[in-house]
Structure formats: structure tokens, C-alpha cells
Coordinates of C-alpha atoms in Angstrom, one line a residue:
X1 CA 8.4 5.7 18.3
X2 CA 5.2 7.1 15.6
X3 CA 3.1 5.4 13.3
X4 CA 4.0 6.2 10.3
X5 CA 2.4 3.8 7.8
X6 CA -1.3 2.6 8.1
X7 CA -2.4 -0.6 5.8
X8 CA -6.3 -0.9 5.1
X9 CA -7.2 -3.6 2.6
X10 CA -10.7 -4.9 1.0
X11 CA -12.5 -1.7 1.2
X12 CA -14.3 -2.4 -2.3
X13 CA -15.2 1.0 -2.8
X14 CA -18.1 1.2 -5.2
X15 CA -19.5 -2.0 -4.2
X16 CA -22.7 -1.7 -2.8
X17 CA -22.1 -4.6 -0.5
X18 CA -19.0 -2.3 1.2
X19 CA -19.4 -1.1 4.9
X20 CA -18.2 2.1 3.2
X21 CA -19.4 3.0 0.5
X22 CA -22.3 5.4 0.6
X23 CA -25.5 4.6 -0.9
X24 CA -29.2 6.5 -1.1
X25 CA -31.8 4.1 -0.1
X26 CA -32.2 3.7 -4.0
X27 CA -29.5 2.1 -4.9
X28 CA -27.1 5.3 -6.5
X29 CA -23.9 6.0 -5.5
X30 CA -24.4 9.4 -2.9
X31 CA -22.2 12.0 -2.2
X32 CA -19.8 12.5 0.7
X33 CA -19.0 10.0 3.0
X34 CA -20.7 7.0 4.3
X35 CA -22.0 7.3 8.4
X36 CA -19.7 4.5 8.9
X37 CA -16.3 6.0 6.8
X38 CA -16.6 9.2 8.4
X39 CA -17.0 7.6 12.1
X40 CA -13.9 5.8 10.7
X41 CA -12.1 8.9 9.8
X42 CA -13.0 10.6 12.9
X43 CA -11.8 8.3 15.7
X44 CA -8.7 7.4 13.9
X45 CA -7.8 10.8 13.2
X46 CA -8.8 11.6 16.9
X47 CA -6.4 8.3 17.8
X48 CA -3.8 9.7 15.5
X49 CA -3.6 12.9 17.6
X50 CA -3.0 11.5 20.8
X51 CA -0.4 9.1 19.7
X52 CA 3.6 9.3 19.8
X53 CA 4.9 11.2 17.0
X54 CA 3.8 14.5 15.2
X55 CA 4.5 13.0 11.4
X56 CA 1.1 12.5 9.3
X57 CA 1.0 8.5 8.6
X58 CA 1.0 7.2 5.0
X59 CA -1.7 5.8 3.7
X60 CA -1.0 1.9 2.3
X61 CA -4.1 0.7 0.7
X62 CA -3.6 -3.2 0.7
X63 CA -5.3 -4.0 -2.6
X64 CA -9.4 -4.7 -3.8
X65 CA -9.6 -1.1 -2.3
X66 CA -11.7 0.1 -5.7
X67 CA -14.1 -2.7 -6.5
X68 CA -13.4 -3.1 -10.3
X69 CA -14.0 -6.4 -10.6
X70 CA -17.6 -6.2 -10.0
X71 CA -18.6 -2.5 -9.9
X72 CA -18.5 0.3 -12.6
X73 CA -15.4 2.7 -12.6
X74 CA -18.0 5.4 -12.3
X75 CA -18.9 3.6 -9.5
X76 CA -15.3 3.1 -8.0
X77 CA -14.7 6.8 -9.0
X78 CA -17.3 8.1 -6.9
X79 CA -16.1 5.9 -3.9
X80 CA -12.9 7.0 -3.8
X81 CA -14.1 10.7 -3.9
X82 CA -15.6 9.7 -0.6
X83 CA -12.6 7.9 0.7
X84 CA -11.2 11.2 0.0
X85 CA -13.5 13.7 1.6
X86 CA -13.1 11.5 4.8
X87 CA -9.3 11.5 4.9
X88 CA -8.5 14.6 3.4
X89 CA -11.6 17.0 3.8
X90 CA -11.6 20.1 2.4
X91 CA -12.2 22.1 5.6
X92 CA -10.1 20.0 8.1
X93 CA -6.9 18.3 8.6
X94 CA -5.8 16.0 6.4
X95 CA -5.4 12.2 8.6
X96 CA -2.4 11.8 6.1
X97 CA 0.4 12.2 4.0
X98 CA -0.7 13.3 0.9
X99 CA 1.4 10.2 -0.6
X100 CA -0.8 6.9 -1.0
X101 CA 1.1 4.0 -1.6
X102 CA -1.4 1.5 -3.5
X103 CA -0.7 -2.2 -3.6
X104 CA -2.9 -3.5 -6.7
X105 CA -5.2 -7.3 -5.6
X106 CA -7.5 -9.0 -7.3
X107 CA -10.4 -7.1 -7.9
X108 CA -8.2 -4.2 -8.6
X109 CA -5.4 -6.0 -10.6
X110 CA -6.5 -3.8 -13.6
X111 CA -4.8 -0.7 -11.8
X112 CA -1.5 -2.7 -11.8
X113 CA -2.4 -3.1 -15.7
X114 CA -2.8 0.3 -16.9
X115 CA 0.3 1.1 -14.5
X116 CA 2.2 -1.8 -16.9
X117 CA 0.8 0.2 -19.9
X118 CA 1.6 3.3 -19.1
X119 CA 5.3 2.3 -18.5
X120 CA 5.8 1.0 -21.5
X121 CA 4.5 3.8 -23.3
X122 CA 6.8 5.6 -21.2
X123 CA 9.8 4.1 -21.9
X124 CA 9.2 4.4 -25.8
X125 CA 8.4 8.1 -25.5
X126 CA 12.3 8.4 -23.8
X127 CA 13.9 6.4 -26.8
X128 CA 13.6 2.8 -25.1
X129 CA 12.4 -0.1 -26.3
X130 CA 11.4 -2.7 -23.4
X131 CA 11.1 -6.5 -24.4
X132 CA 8.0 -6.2 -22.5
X133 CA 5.8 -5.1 -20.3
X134 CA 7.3 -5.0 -16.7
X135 CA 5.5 -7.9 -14.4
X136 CA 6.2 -6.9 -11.3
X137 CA 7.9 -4.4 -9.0
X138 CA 10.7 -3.9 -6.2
X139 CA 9.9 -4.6 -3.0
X140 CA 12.0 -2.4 -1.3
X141 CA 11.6 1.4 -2.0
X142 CA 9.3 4.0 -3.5
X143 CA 7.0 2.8 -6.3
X144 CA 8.0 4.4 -9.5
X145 CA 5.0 3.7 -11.1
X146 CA 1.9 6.0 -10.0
X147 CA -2.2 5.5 -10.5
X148 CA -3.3 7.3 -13.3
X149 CA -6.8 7.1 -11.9
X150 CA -6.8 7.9 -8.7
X151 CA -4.5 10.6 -9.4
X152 CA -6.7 12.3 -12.0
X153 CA -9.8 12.1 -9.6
X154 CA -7.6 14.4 -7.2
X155 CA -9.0 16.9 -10.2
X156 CA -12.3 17.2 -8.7
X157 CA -10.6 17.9 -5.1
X158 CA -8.5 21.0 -5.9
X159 CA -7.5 21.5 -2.5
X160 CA -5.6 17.8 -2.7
X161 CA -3.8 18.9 -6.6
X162 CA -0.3 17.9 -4.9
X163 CA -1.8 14.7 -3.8
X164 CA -0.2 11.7 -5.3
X165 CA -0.5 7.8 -5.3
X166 CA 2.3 5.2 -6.0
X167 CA 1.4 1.9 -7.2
X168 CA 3.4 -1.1 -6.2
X169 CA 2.6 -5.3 -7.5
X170 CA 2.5 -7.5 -6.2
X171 CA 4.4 -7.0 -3.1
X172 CA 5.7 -4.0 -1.2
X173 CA 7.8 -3.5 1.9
X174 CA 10.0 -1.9 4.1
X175 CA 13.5 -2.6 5.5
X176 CA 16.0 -1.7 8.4
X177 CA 19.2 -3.1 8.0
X178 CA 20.4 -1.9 11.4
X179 CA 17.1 -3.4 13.3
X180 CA 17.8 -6.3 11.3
X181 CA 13.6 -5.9 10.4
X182 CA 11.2 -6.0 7.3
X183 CA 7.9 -5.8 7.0
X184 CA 6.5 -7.0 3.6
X185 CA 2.6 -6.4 2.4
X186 CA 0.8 -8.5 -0.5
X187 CA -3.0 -8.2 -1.0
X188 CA -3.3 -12.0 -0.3
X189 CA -4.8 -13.2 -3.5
X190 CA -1.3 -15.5 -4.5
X191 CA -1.6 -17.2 -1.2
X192 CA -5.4 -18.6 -2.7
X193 CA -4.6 -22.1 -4.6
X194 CA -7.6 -20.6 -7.3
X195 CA -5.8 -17.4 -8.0
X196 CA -2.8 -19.7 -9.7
X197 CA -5.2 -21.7 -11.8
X198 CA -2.8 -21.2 -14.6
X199 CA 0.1 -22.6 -13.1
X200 CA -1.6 -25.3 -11.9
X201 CA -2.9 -25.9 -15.0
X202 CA 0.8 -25.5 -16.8
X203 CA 2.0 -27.7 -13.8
X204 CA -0.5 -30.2 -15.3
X205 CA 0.0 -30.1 -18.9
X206 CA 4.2 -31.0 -18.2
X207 CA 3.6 -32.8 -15.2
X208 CA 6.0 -30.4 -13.1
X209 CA 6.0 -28.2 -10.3
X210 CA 2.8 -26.3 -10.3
X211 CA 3.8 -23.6 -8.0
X212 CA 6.1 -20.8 -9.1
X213 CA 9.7 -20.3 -7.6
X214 CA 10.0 -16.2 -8.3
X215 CA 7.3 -13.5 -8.2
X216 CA 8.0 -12.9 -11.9
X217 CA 6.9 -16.2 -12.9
X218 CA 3.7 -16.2 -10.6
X219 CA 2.7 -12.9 -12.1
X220 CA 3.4 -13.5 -15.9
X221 CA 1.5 -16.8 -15.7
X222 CA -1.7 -15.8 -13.7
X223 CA -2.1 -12.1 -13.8
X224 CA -4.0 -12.3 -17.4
X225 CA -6.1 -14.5 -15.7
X226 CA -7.3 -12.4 -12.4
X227 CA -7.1 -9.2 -14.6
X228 CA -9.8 -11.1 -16.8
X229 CA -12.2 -12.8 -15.0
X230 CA -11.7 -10.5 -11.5
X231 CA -10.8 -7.2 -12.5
X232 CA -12.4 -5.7 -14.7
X233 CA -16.2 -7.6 -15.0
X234 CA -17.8 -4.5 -13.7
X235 CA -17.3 -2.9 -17.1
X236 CA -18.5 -6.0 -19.0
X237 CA -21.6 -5.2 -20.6
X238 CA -24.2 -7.8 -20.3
X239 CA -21.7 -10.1 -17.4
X240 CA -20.6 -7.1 -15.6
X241 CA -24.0 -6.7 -14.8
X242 CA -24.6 -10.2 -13.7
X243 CA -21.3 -9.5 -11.4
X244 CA -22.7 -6.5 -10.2
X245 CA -24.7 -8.9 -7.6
X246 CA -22.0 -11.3 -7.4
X247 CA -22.0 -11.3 -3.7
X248 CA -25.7 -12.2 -3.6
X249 CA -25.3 -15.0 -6.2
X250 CA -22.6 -16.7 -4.0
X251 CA -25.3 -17.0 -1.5
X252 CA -26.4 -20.0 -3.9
X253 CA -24.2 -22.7 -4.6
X254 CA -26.5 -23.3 -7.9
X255 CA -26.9 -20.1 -8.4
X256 CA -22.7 -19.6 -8.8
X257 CA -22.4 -22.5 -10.3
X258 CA -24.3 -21.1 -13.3
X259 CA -22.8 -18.0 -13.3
X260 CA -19.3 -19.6 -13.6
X261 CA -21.0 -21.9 -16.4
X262 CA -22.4 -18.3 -18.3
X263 CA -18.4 -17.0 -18.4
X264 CA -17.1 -20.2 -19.5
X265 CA -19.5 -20.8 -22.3
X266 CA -18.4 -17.6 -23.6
X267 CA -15.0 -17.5 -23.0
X268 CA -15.1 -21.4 -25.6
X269 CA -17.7 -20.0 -28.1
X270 CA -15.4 -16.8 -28.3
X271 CA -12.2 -19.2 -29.1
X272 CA -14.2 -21.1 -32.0
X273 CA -15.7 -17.8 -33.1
X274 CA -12.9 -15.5 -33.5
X275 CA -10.2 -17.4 -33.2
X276 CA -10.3 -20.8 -34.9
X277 CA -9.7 -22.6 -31.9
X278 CA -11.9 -25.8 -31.2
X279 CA -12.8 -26.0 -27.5
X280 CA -13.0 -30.2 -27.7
X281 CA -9.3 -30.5 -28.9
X282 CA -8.0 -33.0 -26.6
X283 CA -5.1 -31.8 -24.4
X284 CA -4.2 -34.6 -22.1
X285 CA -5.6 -37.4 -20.6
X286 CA -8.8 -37.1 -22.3
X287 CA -9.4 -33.7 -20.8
X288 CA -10.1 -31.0 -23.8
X289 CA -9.4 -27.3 -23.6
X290 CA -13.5 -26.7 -22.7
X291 CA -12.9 -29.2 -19.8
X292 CA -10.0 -26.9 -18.8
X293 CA -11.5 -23.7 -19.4
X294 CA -15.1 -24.6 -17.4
X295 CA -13.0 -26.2 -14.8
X296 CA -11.0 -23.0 -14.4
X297 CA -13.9 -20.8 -14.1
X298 CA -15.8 -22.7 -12.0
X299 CA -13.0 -23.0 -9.5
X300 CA -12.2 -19.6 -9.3
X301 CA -16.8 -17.9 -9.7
X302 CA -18.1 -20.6 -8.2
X303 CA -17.3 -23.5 -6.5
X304 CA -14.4 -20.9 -4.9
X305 CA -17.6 -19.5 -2.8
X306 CA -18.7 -22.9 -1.4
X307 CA -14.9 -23.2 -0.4
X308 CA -15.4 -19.7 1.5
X309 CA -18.3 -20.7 3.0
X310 CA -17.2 -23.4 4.7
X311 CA -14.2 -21.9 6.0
X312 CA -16.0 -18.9 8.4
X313 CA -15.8 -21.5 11.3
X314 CA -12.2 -21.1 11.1
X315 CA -9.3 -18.2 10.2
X316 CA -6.7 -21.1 8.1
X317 CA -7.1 -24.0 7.1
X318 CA -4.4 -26.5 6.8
X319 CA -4.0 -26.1 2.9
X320 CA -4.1 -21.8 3.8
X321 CA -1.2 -22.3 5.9
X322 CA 0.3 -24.6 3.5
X323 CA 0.2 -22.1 1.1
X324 CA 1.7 -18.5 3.3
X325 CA 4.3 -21.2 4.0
X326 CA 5.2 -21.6 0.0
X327 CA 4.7 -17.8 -0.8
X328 CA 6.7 -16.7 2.4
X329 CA 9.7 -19.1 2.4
X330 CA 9.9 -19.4 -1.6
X331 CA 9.1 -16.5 -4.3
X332 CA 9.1 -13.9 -1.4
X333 CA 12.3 -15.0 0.3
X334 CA 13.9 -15.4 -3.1
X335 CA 12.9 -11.7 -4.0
X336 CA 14.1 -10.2 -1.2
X337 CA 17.5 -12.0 -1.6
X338 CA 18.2 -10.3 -4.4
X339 CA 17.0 -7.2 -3.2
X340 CA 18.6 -7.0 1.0
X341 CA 22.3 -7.2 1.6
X342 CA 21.0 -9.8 4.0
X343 CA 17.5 -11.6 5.3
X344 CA 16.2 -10.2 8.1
X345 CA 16.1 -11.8 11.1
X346 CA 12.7 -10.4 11.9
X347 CA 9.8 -10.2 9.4
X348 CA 6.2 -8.9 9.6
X349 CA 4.3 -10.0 6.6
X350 CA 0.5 -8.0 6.4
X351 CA -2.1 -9.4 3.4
X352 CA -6.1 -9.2 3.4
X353 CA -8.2 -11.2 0.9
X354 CA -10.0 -13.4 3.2
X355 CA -12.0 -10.8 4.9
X356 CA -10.6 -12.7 8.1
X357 CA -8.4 -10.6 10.2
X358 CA -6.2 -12.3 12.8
X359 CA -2.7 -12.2 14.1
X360 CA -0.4 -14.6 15.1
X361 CA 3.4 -16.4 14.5
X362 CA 4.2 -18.6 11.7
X363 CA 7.5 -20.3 11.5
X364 CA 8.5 -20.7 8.2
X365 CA 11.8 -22.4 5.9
X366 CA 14.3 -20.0 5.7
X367 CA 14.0 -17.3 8.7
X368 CA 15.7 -17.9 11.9
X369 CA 12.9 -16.7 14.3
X370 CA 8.9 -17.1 13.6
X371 CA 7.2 -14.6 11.1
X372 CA 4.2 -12.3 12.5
X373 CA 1.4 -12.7 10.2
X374 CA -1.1 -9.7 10.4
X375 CA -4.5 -10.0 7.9
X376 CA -6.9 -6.8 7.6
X377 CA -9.8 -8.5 7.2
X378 CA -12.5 -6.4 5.5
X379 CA -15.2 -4.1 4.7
X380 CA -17.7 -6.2 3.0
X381 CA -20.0 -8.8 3.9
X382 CA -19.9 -12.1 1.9
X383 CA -22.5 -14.0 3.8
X384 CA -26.2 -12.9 4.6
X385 CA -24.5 -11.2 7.7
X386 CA -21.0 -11.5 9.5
X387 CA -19.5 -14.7 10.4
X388 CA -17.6 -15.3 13.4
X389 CA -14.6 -14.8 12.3
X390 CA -15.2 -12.1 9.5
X391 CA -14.1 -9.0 10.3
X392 CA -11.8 -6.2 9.5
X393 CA -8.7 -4.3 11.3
X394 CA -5.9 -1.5 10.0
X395 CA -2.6 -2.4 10.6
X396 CA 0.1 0.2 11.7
X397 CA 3.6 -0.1 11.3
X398 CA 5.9 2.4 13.5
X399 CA 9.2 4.0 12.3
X400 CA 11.0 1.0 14.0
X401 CA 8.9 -1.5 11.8
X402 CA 6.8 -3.0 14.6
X403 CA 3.6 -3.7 13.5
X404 CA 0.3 -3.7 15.3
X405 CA -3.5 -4.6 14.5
X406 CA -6.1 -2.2 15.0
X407 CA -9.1 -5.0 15.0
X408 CA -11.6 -2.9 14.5
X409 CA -14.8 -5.1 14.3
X410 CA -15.8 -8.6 14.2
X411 CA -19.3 -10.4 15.0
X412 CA -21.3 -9.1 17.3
X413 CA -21.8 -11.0 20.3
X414 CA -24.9 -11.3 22.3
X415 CA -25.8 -8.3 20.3
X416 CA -22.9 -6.0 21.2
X417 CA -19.9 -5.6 19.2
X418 CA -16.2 -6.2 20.7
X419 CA -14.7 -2.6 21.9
X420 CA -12.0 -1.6 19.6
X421 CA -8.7 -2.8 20.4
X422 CA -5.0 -2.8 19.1
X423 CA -3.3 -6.5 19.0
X424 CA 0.0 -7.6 17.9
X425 CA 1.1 -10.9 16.8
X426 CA 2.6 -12.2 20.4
X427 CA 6.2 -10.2 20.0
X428 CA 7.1 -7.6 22.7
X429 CA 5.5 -4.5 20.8
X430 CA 6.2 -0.9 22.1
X431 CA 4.1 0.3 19.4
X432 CA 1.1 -2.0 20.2
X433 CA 1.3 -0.9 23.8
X434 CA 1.5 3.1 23.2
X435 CA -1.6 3.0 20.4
X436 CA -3.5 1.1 23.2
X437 CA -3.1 4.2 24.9
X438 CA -4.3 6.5 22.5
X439 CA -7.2 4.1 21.2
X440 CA -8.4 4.2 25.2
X441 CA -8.5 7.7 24.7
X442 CA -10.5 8.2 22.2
X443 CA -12.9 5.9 23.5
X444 CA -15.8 7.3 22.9
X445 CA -15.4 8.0 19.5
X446 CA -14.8 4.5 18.8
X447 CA -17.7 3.5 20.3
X448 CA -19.5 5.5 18.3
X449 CA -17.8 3.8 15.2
X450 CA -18.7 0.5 16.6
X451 CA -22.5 1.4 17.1
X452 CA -22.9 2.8 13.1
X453 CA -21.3 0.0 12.3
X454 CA -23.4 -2.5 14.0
X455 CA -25.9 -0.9 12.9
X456 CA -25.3 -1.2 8.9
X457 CA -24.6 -4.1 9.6
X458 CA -28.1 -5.6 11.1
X459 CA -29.6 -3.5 8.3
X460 CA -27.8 -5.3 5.8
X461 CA -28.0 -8.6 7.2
X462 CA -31.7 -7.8 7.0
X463 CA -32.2 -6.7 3.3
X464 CA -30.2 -10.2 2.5
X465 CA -32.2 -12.3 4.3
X466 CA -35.1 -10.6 2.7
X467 CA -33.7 -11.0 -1.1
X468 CA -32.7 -14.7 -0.2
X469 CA -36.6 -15.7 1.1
X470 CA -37.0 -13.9 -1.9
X471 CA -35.4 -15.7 -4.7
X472 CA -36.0 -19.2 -2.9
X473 CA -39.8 -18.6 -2.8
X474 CA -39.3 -17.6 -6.7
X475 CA -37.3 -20.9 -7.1
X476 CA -40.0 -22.7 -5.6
X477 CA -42.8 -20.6 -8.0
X478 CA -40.6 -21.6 -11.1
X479 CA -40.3 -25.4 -10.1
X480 CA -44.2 -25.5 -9.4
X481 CA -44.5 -24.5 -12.5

């Protein structure tokens, strides 16, 4: 038994509000690794070492990895350069393989775009000529498709030039026939009711089934959307640098509100502008195209984040659950029909998104035994500071496709964080059992991880207090006024 794929999500490198990216005290991106990545880097490596198994891990980066929905790709760039310098430094052992495996979210969706570009242009440069662009990939097997970003960054690291990275969308997975196990790995953003707006909204219009049977169907109907509004706002001019403090706006329910209101008048006076299109034609119901359009982008910039906040008392909700069910037993079982000889009896599925990392058994339609359900969690902090259930964890998968969770931090209690631990979803786990091992090990070094991290954290949680007295006492000034 050796781990031999590790799956970190939500690491929204570039975003100043990341745990990992490293910033000078004003406000530039800085080079080299953050305090907290490298004690990262260094106690997992150190872990790595005194686990089973000699083979270097692959690296799976679960989606929202490079913050483009609300940062600068110079900003992104320069994080991933320190991603890089952690994992792979130039004068030490690489952590692992020199293969990434990239699974594109929301905030990175525009990844999974240029991917869709440059296979078309592909294709026509071999004599093809597709109907369209390809939605979505297999599940099952190496990516085809690789990240013409990240790979060209590898430039400036000439020590990693046969470094490459393999982009996968929305899903991607592994399978055993013979252990009769898969383990399947989705970013998260599908299983949010806000991220199908568009179905929902063509589930409206002909008073049919808003949710989507095949991944194909999800993707072609919604992935405009998130590429729009969530993928690609940190290169927006004028609202990518209203994004840029997204985070901090969400701290306001107002203060969103009018944000979402800012895109949306946009988005209608671009339609009557340069298209032609009146935003008050009436669609159905009484409801016009504007109604539709400010409803949409309210939903998913604003009222989205009061939605969030009331749900850090608990991991899923009802309507969460409700959702994993639809995603896991309908689209995602259909797909991997067509793509197994048979359904395993045994299926891990691993997402992020919710910056809520748990694990736990889910028994849903379709699969004989209950599903283990692993989220990552993440690296940022949405709230002025960390929520009890906020968090973040790596997940590992071993060369029998058992998963574990490294949970890696979660609020500090009493003023201490929790030791880090390794978890599995309630199934006997070989693999959870032996990493236990090797994470008691390296001890130390993990409590030196959880100290920087604490740290950064009460530091941040400071600063945000401090902006949010701040901007209410400059509320208050304005409404004197």
C-alpha cells in the first residue's frame, strides 16, 4: 500500500485573502513561498518520507487553485511560482511527480476554457473539423488536454522544463475493476444550486426539469455562466477591481448586494447597447429578461454570501445533501456507465468548494453500499476569521483506491488549534491507519505548520475586524451626512 495521488483544492493562489499566498506587508505579491506553504511543504514531504511506498505522489489540484476569478493572472502567475518553489524547489527533492493533474472549478473555469480553445485549434491544424468545442472530459484515464499556463510558467523554473500539467472538467477519477473501486473528484461548484442558474432558469422558461441528466448538458448550459461572472473578473478592468476585494464586500450583505446590482446593470445596458436587445421584453409570467438577469447575478455575487454565512454552524444542509445526492446518483452515475464495464460497488467521491472539510457516508440511488464523501475544505478565509467548521484538509488516495483525509486545520479552540490528524470516512482504511503513523512521526513539524498557521490566521482575523470597524464608522460618517 503507498499514496500515490494527493488532492488539495481552494488554494486561491494570488488571492490575497489565501493562507498561501505570500504577500509583503504592502500589499505586492513577494517572492518564494509563504511561511505557511513552505511549513506545508515541509511536514508533508517529511510525512511522505516515512510513509509506505517509495513512488513520488501525484499532485491532483481539486479546482479554484489559481484565483482567476478575482485576482490578476500576474497575480495567479506569481502564486503558482510559489506553489512551485515549495513543491519542487530547485535545491531539494521534489514532494512529487512532475505530472499535475488539474481539475478546472469555478474561479478557475477559464483554464478549462482556453483548454476547449486550444483543442479546437488543434484538431483543425490536423485536418479536423469538430462541430464544436468539446464540453467536458472522460472520467476515467489520463487528461489529454494540458494547461497552457501553468505549463509555460515551468519556463521561469528551468530545473522543472519536463514538468507537465493535465487538465481534466469537470470530473476526474480512478478505477479498479478487480477491487471493484473508484474514486471520482469534482471541484464542488455543480453540487451549488447557484452554479446552475441557467438551468434553472431554462427549467423555468419550459416548465421542465431544471436539473441536468448528463454532465454534457450541465456543462454546455452553465459553464458560459461561471466562466463569466466567476472566472475571469480579475482581468476586468474597472469590476475586476471591485472583485479584487470581493471577500471583504461579502462581509456586507448591502455591500454585496450592490455589487451584484453594478454587474447586472452592465451586463442589461451592454444587451441594449450593442446588441439590440431590450432588457424589459417580457419573458414569462410578467418577469422580463432584466428581472432574470439581476436575479441571476444577485443569487450567484450576492445574496449567495448571506446563504454562506448562515451555513458555518453546520457542514450540509438539507438542500446540500439533496443536491450530492442528484450529482452522485444521476449525471455522475450516468457517465461512468458509459465509461466502466460495470459500477463499482465501492465509490469515494472527493470535492471542495465549501471551504468545509468533513468526511463521512452517504447512501445514494444507484450504488449497492454507501458512498465515502471526502471535502478539502480550504485555504482562504471567507468570514472576518474562521468559523467552526471552516477549515481545510488534503486528501490521499493509495494504489488500492482507499482514500483518507489529512484535516489539516480547523478553528482554533480555546486558542489552540486541533493537532493534525488523518480521518477516513468510517470504512476499514489500511491507508488511513499507516499515514497515521507517519503524520505521528513527523510531529513536530506539523506542529510547527499548525502554529504559522494559527498565527496568519489571528493576524488576519485582525486586519478584517479592523477594515470592517472601518467601513461601518465610514457608513455611519456618510449617513450623518
Amino acid at each position: 500500500m503507498s499514496i500515490r495521488h494527493i488532492v488539495l483544492s481552494d488554494l486561491h493562489l494570488g488571492a490575497r485573502d489565501s493562507l498561501l499566498t505570500h504577500v509583503h506587508r504592502g500589499g505586492e505579491i513577494a517572492d518564494g513561498p509563504s511561511e505557511v506553504l513552505a511549513a506545508f511543504a515541509s511536514a508533508l514531504g517529511e510525512t511522505l518520507e516515512r510513509a509506505p511506498g517509495n513512488e513520488k505522489p501525484q499532485l491532483v489540484l481539486l479546482g479554484d487553485a489559481l484565483d482567476l476569478g478575482l485576482s490578476p493572472f500576474g497575480d495567479v502567475s506569481k502564486g503558482f511560482l510559489q506553489l512551485l518553489d515549495a513543491f519542487y524547489p530547485a535545491d531539494g527533492p521534489d514532494i512529487f511527480s512532475r505530472e499535475i493533474i488539474y481539475i478546472a472549478g469555478n474561479h478557475d473555469h477559464h483554464l478549462w476554457r482556453i483548454a476547449q480553445d486550444n483543442g479546437f485549434l488543434s484538431a483543425l491544424e490536423n485536418g479536423q473539423l469538430p462541430n464544436d468545442l468539446e464540453s467536458v472530459t472522460r472520467i476515467f484515464g489520463t487528461p489529454s488536454h494540458r494547461c497552457r499556463l501553468m505549463e509555460s510558467l515551468f519556463a521561469h523554473r528551468p530545473h522543472l522544463t519536463d514538468a507537465s500539467v493535465r487538465i481534466a472538467y469537470p470530473n476526474w477519477g480512478l478505477s479498479d475493476n478487480n477491487a471493484n473501486r473508484a474514486v471520482v473528484m469534482h471541484h464542488g461548484h455543480y453540487l451549488d444550486g447557484m452554479y446552475r442558474m441557467l438551468s434553472n432558469v431554462r427549467g423555468f422558461l419550459g416548465d421542465s426539469q431544471p436539473l441536468p441528466s448528463t454532465m454534457r448538458q450541465l456543462e454546455q448550459e452553465n459553464g458560459p455562466w461561471i466562466d463569466f461572472l466567476w472566472s475571469d473578473l480579475g482581468s476586468a478592468g474597472e469590476i475586476g477591481g471591485d472583485a479584487g476585494s470581493l471577500y471583504e464586500v461579502m462581509l456586507s450583505a448591502g455591500a454585496s448586494h450592490d455589487f451584484a446590482e453594478s454587474i447586472a446593470r452592465r451586463i442589461t445596458g451592454g444587451l441594449h447597447a450593442k446588441l439590440g436587445i431590450n432588457p424589459k421584453m417580457p419573458l414569462k409570467y410578467g418577469v422580463t429578461l432584466d428581472n432574470l438577469i439581476r436575479a441571476g447575478v444577485d443569487l450567484t455575487a450576492g445574496r449567495a454570501a448571506e446563504r454562506q454565512r448562515d451555513g458555518y454552524g453546520h457542514v450540509l444542509g438539507e438542500d446540500e445533501i439533496a443536491d450530492l445526492g442528484w450529482f452522485l446518483g444521476t449525471p455522475l452515475a450516468n457517465e461512468m456507465r458509459q465509461e466502466l464495464p460495470e459500477m463499482p460497488r465501492e465509490l469515494s467521491f472527493i470535492f471542495g468548494h465549501t471551504h468545509k472539510p468533513f468526511q463521512d457516508e452517504l447512501l445514494v440511488d444507484g450504488f449497492d453500499v454507501p458512498v465515502g464523501i471526502f471535502n478539502t475544505g480550504g485555504w482562504v478565509l471567507d468570514e472576518p476569521t474562521l468559523m467552526p467548521v471552516q477549515g481545510c484538509a488534503a486528501m490521499l488516495v493509495s494504489d488500492e483506491l482507499e482514500v483518507a483525509s489529512l484535516r489539516l486545520f480547523n478553528d482554533p479552540t480555546n486558542g489552540e488549534m486541533n493537532p493534525v490528524r488523518v480521518e477516513g470516512s468510517g470504512r476499514l482504511n489500511r491507508l488511513a491507519d499507516e499515514t497515521a503513523k507517519a503524520v505521528e512521526q513527523a510531529s513536530v513539524s506539523w506542529a510547527n505548520f499548525s502554529s504559522i498557521v494559527h498565527t496568519r490566521i489571528v493576524e488576519e482575523a485582525d486586519k478584517r475586524v479592523r477594515q470592517l470597524l472601518e467601513r461601518s464608522n465610514e457608513e455611519l460618517r456618510e449617513a450623518a451626512e
